[in-house]
Coordinates of C-alpha atoms in Angstrom, one line a residue:
X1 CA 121.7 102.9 81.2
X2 CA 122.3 100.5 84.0
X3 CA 120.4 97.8 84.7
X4 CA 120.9 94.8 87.3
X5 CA 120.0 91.3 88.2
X6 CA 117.0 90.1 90.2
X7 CA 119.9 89.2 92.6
X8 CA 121.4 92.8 92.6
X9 CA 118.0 94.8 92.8
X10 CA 117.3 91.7 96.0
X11 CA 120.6 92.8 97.4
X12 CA 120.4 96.4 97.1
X13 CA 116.6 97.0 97.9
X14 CA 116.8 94.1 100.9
X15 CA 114.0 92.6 99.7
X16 CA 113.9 89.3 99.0
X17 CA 114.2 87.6 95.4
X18 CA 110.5 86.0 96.3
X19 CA 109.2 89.2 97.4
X20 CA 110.3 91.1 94.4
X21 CA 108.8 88.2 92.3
X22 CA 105.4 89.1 94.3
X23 CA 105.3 92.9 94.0
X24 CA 105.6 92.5 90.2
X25 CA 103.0 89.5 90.2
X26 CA 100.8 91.6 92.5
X27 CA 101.3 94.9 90.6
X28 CA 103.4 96.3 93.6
X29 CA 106.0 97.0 91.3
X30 CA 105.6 98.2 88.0
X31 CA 106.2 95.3 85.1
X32 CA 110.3 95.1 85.2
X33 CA 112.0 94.9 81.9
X34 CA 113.3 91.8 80.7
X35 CA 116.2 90.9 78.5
X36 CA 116.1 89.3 74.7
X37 CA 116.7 85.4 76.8
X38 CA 113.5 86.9 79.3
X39 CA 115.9 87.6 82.3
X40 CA 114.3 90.7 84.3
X41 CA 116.6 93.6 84.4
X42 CA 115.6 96.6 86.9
X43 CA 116.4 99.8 86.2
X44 CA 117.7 102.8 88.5
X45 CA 114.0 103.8 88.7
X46 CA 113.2 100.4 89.7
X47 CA 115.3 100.5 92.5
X48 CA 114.2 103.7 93.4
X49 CA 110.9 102.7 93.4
X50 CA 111.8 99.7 95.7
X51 CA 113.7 102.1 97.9
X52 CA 110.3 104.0 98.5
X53 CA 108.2 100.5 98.6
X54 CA 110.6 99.7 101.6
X55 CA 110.3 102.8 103.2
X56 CA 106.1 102.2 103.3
X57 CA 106.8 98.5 104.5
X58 CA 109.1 99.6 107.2
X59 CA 106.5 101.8 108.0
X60 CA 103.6 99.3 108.4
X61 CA 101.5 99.7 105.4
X62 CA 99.5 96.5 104.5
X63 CA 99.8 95.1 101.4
X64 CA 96.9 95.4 100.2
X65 CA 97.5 99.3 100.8
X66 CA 100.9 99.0 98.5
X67 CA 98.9 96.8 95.9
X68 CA 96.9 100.1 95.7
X69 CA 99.4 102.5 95.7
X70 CA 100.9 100.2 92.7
X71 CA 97.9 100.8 90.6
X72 CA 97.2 104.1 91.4
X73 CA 100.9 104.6 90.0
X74 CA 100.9 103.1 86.6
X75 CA 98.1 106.1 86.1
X76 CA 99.3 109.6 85.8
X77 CA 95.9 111.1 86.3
X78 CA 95.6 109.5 89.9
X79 CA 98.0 111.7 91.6
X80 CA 95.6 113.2 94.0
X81 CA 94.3 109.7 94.5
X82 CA 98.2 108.8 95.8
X83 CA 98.7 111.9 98.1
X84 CA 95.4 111.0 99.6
X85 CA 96.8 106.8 99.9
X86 CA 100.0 108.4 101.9
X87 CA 98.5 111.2 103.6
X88 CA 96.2 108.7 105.6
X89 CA 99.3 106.1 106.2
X90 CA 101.6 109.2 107.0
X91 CA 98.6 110.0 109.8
X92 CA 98.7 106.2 110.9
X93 CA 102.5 106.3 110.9
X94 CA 102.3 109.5 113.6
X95 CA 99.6 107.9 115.9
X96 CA 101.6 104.9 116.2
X97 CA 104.8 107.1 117.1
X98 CA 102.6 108.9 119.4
X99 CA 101.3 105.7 121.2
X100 CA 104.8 104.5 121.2
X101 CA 105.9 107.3 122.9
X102 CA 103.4 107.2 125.8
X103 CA 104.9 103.4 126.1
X104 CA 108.2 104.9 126.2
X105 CA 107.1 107.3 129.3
X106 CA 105.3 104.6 131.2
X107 CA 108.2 102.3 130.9
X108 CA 110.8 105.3 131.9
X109 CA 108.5 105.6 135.0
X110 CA 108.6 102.1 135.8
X111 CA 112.0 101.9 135.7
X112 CA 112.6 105.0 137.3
X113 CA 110.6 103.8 140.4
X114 CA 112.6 100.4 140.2
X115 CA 116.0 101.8 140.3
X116 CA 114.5 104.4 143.4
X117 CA 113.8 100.9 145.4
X118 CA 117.3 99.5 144.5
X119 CA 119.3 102.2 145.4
X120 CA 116.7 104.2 148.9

């Protein structure tokens, strides 16, 4: 099984070593293994759990929403519980893309009409 450095999992997830320190300490991130000297060592499923942990920061979820979805995850019966946490941020996530796409038509507008008086 491979396993890598705090360092490597920083690298490779692109979080920070301080942030990954958090998740853990917040119950973000599930407890990580550590070695016989006490030296964390993440596994594949670590990182792919960082992988999706980026992909809900990325996407604006507060942390106090992620601390949640942590919990909810060290309990298998909580599934529903999860679908529910991600269907409402998935429904933020696409009224945010939709009020960022009427700012993208007003501002095409705007510069439409600005390159109409540059060029009558």
């Amino acid at each position: 099984m491979t396993t890598y450095s705090p360092a490597e999992a920083a690298a490779l997830s692109g979080f920070s070593l301080d942030t990954l320190r958090y998740y853990e300490r917040e119950g973000i991130l599930p407890p990580v293994a550590r070695s016989a000297g006490g030296h964390r060592k993440f596994s594949e499923a670590d990182l792919g759990t960082l992988g999706f942990l980026r992909c809900l920061r990325d996407t604006g979820m507060p942390i106090e929403k992620l601390r949640r979805y942590g919990a909810l995850c060290r309990d298998d019966s909580t599934v529903r519980e999860r679908i529910a946490l991600l269907e409402e941020h998935a429904a933020a996530v696409r009224h945010e893309i939709e009020e960022l796409l009427r700012q993208q038509t007003r501002l095409d507008e705007k510069l439409a009409w600005y390159r109409e008086q540059a060029h009558p």
